[in-house]
PDB file of C-alpha atoms and ligand atoms in Angstrom:
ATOM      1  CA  UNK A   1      10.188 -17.875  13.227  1.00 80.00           C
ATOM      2  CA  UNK A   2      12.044 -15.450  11.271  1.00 93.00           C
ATOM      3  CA  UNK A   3      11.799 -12.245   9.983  1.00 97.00           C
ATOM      4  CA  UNK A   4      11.787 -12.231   6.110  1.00 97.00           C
ATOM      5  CA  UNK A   5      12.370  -9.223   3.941  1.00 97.00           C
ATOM      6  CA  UNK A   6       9.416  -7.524   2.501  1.00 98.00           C
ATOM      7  CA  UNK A   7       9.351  -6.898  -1.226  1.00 98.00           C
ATOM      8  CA  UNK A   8       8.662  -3.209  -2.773  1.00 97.00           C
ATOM      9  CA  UNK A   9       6.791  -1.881  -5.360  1.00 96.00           C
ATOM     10  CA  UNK A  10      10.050   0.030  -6.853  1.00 94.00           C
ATOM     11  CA  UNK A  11      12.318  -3.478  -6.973  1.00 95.00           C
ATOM     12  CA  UNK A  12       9.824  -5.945  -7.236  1.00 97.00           C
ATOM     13  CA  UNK A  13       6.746  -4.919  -8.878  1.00 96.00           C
ATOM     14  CA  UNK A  14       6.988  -7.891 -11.615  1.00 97.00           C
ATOM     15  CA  UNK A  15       6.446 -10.408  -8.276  1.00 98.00           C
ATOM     16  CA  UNK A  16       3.987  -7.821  -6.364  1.00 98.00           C
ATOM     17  CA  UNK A  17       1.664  -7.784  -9.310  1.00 98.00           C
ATOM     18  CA  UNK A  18       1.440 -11.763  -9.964  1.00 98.00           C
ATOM     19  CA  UNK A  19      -1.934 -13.705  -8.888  1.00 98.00           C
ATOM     20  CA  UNK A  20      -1.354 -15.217  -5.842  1.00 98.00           C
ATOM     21  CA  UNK A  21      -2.268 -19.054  -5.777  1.00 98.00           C
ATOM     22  CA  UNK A  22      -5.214 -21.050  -3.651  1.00 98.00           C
ATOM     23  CA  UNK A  23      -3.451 -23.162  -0.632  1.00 98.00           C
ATOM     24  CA  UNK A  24      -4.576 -26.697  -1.236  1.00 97.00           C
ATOM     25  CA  UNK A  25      -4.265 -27.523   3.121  1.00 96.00           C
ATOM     26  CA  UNK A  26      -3.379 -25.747   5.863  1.00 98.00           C
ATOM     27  CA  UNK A  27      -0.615 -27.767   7.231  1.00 98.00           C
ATOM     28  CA  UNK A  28       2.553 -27.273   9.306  1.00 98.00           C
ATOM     29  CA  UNK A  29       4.682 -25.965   6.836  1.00 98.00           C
ATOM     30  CA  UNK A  30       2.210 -23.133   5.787  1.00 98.00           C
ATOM     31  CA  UNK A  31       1.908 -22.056   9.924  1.00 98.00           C
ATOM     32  CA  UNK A  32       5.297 -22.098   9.721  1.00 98.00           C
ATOM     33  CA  UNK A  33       5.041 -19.446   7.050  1.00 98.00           C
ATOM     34  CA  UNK A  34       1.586 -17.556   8.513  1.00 98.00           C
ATOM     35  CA  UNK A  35       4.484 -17.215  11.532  1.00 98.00           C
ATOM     36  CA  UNK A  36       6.837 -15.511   9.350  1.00 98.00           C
ATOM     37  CA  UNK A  37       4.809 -13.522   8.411  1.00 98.00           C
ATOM     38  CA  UNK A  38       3.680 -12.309  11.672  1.00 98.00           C
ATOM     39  CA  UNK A  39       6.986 -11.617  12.901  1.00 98.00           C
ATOM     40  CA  UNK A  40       7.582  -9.603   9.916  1.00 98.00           C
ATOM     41  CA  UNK A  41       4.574  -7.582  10.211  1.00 98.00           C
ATOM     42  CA  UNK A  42       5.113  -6.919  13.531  1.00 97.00           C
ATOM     43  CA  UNK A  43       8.864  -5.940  13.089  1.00 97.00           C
ATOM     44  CA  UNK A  44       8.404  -3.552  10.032  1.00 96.00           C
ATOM     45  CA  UNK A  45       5.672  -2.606  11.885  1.00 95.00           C
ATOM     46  CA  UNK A  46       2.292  -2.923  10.214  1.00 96.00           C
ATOM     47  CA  UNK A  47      -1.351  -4.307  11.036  1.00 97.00           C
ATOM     48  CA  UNK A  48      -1.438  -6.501   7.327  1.00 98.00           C
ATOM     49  CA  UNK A  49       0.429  -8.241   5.444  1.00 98.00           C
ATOM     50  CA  UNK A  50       0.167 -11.113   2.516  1.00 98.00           C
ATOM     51  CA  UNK A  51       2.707 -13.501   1.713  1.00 98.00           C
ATOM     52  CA  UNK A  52       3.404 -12.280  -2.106  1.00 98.00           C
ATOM     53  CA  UNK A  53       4.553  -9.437  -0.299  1.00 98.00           C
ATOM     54  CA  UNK A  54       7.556 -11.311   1.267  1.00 98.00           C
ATOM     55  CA  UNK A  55       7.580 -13.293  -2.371  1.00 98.00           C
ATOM     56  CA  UNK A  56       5.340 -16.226  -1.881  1.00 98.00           C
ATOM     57  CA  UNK A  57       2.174 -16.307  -4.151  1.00 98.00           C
ATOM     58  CA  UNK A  58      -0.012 -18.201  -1.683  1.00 98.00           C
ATOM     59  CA  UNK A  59      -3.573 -16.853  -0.644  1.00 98.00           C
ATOM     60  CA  UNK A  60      -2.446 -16.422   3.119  1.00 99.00           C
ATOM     61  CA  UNK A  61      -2.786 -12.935   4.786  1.00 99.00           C
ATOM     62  CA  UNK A  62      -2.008 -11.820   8.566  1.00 98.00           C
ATOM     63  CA  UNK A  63      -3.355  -9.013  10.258  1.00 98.00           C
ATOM     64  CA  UNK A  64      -3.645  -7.426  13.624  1.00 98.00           C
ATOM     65  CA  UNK A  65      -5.913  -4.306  14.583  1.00 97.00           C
ATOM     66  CA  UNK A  66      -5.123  -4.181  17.875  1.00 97.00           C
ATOM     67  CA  UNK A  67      -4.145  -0.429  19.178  1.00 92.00           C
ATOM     68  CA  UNK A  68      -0.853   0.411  20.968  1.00 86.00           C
ATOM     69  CA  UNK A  69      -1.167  -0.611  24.395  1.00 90.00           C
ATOM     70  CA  UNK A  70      -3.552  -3.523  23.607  1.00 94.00           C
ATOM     71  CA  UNK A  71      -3.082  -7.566  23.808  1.00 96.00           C
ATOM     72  CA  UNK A  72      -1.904  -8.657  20.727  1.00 96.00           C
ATOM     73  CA  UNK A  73      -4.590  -9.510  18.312  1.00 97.00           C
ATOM     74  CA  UNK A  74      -3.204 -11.915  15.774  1.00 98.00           C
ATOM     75  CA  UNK A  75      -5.848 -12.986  12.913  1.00 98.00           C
ATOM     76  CA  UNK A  76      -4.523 -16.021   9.771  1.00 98.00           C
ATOM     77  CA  UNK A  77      -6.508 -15.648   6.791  1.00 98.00           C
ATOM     78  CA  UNK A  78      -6.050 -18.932   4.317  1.00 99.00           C
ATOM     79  CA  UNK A  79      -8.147 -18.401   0.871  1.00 98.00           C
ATOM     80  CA  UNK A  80      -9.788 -15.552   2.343  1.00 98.00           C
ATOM     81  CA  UNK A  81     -12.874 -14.775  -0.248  1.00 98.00           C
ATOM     82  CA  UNK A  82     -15.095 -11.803  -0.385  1.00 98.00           C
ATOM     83  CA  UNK A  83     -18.437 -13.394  -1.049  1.00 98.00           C
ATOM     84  CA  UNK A  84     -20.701  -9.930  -0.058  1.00 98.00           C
ATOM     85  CA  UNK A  85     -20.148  -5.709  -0.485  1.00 98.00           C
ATOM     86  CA  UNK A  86     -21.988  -3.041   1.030  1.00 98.00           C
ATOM     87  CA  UNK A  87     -23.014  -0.205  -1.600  1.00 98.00           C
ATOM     88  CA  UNK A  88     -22.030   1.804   1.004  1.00 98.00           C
ATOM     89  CA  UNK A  89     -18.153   2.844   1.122  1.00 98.00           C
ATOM     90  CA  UNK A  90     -15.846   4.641   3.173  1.00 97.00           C
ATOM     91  CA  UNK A  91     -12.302   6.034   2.785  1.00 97.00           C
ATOM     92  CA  UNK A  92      -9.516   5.513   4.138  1.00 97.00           C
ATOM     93  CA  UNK A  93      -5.709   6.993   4.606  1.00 97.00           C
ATOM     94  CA  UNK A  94      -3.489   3.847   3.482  1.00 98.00           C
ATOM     95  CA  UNK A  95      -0.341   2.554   3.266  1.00 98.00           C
ATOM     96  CA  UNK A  96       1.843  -0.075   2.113  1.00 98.00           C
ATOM     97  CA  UNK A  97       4.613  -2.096   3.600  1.00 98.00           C
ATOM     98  CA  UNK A  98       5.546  -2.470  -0.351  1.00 98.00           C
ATOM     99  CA  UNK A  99       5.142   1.236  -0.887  1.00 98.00           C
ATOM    100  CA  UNK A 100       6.946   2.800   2.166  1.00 95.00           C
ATOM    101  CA  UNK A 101       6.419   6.437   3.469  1.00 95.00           C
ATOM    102  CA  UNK A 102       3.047   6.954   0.903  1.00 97.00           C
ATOM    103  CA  UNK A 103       0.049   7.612   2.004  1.00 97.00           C
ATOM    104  CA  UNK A 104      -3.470   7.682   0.316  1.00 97.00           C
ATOM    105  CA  UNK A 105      -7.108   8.104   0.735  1.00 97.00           C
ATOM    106  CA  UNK A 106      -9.055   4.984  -0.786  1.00 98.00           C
ATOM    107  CA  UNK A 107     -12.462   4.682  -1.123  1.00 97.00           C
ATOM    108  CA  UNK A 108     -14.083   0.660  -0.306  1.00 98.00           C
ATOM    109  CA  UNK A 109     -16.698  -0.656   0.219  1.00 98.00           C
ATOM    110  CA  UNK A 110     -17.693  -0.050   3.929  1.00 98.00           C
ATOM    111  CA  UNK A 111     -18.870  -3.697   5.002  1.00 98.00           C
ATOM    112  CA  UNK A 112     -17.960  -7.025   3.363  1.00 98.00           C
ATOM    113  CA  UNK A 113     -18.712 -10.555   4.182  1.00 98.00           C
ATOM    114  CA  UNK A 114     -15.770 -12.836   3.483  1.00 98.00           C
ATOM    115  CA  UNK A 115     -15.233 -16.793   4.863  1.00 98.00           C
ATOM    116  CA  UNK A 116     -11.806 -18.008   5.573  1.00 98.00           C
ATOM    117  CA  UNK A 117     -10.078 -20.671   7.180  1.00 98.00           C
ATOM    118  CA  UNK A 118      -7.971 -19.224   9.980  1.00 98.00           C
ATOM    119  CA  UNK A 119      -4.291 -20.898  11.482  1.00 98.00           C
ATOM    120  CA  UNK A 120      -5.833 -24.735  11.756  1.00 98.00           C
ATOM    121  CA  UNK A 121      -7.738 -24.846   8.632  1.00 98.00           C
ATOM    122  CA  UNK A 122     -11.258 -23.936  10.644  1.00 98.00           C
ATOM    123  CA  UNK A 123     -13.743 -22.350   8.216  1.00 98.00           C
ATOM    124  CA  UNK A 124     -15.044 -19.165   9.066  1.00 98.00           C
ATOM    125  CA  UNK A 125     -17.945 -16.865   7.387  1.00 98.00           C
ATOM    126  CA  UNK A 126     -18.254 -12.999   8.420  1.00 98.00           C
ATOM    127  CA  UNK A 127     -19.637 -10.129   7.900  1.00 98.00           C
ATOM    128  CA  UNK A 128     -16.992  -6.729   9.108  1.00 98.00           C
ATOM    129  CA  UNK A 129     -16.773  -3.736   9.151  1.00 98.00           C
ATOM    130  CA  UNK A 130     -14.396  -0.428  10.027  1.00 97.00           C
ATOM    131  CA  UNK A 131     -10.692  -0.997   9.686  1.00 97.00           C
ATOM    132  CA  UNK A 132     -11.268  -4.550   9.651  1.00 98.00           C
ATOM    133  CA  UNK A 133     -12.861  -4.184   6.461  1.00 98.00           C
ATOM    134  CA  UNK A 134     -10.251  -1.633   5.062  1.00 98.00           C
ATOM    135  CA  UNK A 135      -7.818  -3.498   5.485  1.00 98.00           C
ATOM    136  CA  UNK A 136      -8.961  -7.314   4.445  1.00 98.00           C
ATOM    137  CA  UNK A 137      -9.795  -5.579   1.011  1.00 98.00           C
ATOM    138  CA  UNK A 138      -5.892  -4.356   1.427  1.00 98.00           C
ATOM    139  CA  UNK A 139      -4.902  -7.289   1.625  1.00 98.00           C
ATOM    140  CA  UNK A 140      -7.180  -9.297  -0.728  1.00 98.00           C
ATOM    141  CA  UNK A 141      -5.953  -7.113  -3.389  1.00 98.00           C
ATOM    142  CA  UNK A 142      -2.172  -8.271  -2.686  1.00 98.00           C
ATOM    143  CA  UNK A 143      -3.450 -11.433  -3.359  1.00 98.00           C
ATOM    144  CA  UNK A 144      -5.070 -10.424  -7.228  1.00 98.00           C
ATOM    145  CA  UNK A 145      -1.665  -8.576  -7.893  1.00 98.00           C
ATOM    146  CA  UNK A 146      -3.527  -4.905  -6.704  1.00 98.00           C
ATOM    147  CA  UNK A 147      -1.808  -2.712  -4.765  1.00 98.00           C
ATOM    148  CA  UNK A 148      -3.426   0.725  -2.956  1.00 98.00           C
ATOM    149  CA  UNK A 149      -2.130   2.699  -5.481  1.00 98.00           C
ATOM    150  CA  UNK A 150      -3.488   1.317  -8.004  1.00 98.00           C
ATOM    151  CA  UNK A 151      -7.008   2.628  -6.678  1.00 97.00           C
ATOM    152  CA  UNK A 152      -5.614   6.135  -7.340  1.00 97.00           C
ATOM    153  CA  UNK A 153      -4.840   8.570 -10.552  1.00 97.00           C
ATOM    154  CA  UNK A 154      -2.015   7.694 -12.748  1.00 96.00           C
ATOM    155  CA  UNK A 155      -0.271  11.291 -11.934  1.00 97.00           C
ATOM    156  CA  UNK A 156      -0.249   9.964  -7.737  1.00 97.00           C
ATOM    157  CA  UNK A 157       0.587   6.225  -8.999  1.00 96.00           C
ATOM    158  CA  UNK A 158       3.626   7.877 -10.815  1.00 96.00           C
ATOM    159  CA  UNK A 159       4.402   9.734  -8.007  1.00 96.00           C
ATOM    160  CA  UNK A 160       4.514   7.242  -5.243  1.00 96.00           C
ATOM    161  CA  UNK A 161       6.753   5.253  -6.831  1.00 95.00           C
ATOM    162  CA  UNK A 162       9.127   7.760  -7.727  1.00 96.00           C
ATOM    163  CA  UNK A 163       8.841   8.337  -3.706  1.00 96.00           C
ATOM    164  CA  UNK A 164       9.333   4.642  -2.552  1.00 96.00           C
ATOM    165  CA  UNK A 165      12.568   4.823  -5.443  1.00 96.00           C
ATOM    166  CA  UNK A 166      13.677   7.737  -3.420  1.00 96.00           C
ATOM    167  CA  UNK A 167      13.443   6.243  -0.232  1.00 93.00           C
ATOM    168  CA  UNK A 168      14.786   2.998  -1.253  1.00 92.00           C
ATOM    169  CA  UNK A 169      17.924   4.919  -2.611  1.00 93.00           C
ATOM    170  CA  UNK A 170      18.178   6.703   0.412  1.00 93.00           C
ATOM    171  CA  UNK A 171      17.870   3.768   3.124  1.00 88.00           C
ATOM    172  CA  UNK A 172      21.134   1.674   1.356  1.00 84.00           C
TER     173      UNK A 172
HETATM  174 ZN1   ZN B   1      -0.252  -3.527   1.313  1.00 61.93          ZN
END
């Protein structure tokens, strides 16, 4: 495993807003990369994360909700689709590993049903809700080229990415 660097929105916004492609088998090589991308998550830390966000455009997406204190909860999402929405939504404060130190409410949908194949290529079907549905929309949305910020006003678009800039500038 190995920690990979993640890609931000004031560097890399050509790669972060690409379409990220459908895997064609979930095989050894892409576990290999669903690890990555665990270890990553975990080390920057964050509870999502899709692989176009450490520069792979690949439909793959990790995530774990568990809360401090708590077994790990790791969850592999391969093709994840969004086949059901609630009318319903709820927001949410949200952030970015691609758009460090910003924070935003969102409005979503508050339940979605979505089918997946998880870390051996078994097919799942679902219906969530809560932070689990927050943040598989997140992530979906990495995976269309959408980031959080692009759910809000062009004035607080403009200004988070003058932020990340700033922080960027300031971390080398
Ligand atoms: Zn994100």
């Amino acid at each position: 495993m190995a920690i990979r660097p993640i890609l931000n929105v004031a560097e890399s916004a050509a790669i972060l807003k690409q379409v990220s492609a459908p895997v064609e088998r979930v095989d050894d090589e892409l576990r290999a990369l669903m690890d990555d991308m665990l270890e990553t998550m975990y080390d920057a830390p964050g509870i999502g994360l899709a692989a176009v966000q450490i520069g792979v455009l690949k439909r793959v997406i990790v995530m774990d909700l568990a809360k401090e204190g708590e077994e790990p909860q790791p969850r592999f999402f391969v093709n994840p689709e969004i086949t059901w929405t609630s009318d319903e939504t709820a927001p949410y404060e949200e952030g970015c590993l691609s758009v460090p130190e910003v924070y935003d409410e969102v409005q979503r949908p508050a339940r979605v049903r979505l089918t997946w194949l998880d870390y051996d290529g078994v097919a799942h079907d679902e219906e969530v809700d809560g932070l689990f549905a927050t943040c598989i929309q997140h992530e979906m949305d990495h995976l269309n080229g959408v980031l959080f910020i692009d759910h809000l006003s062009r004035l607080k678009r403009d200004r988070a990415i003058q932020r990340v800039k700033k922080v960027i500038r300031e971390a080398a």
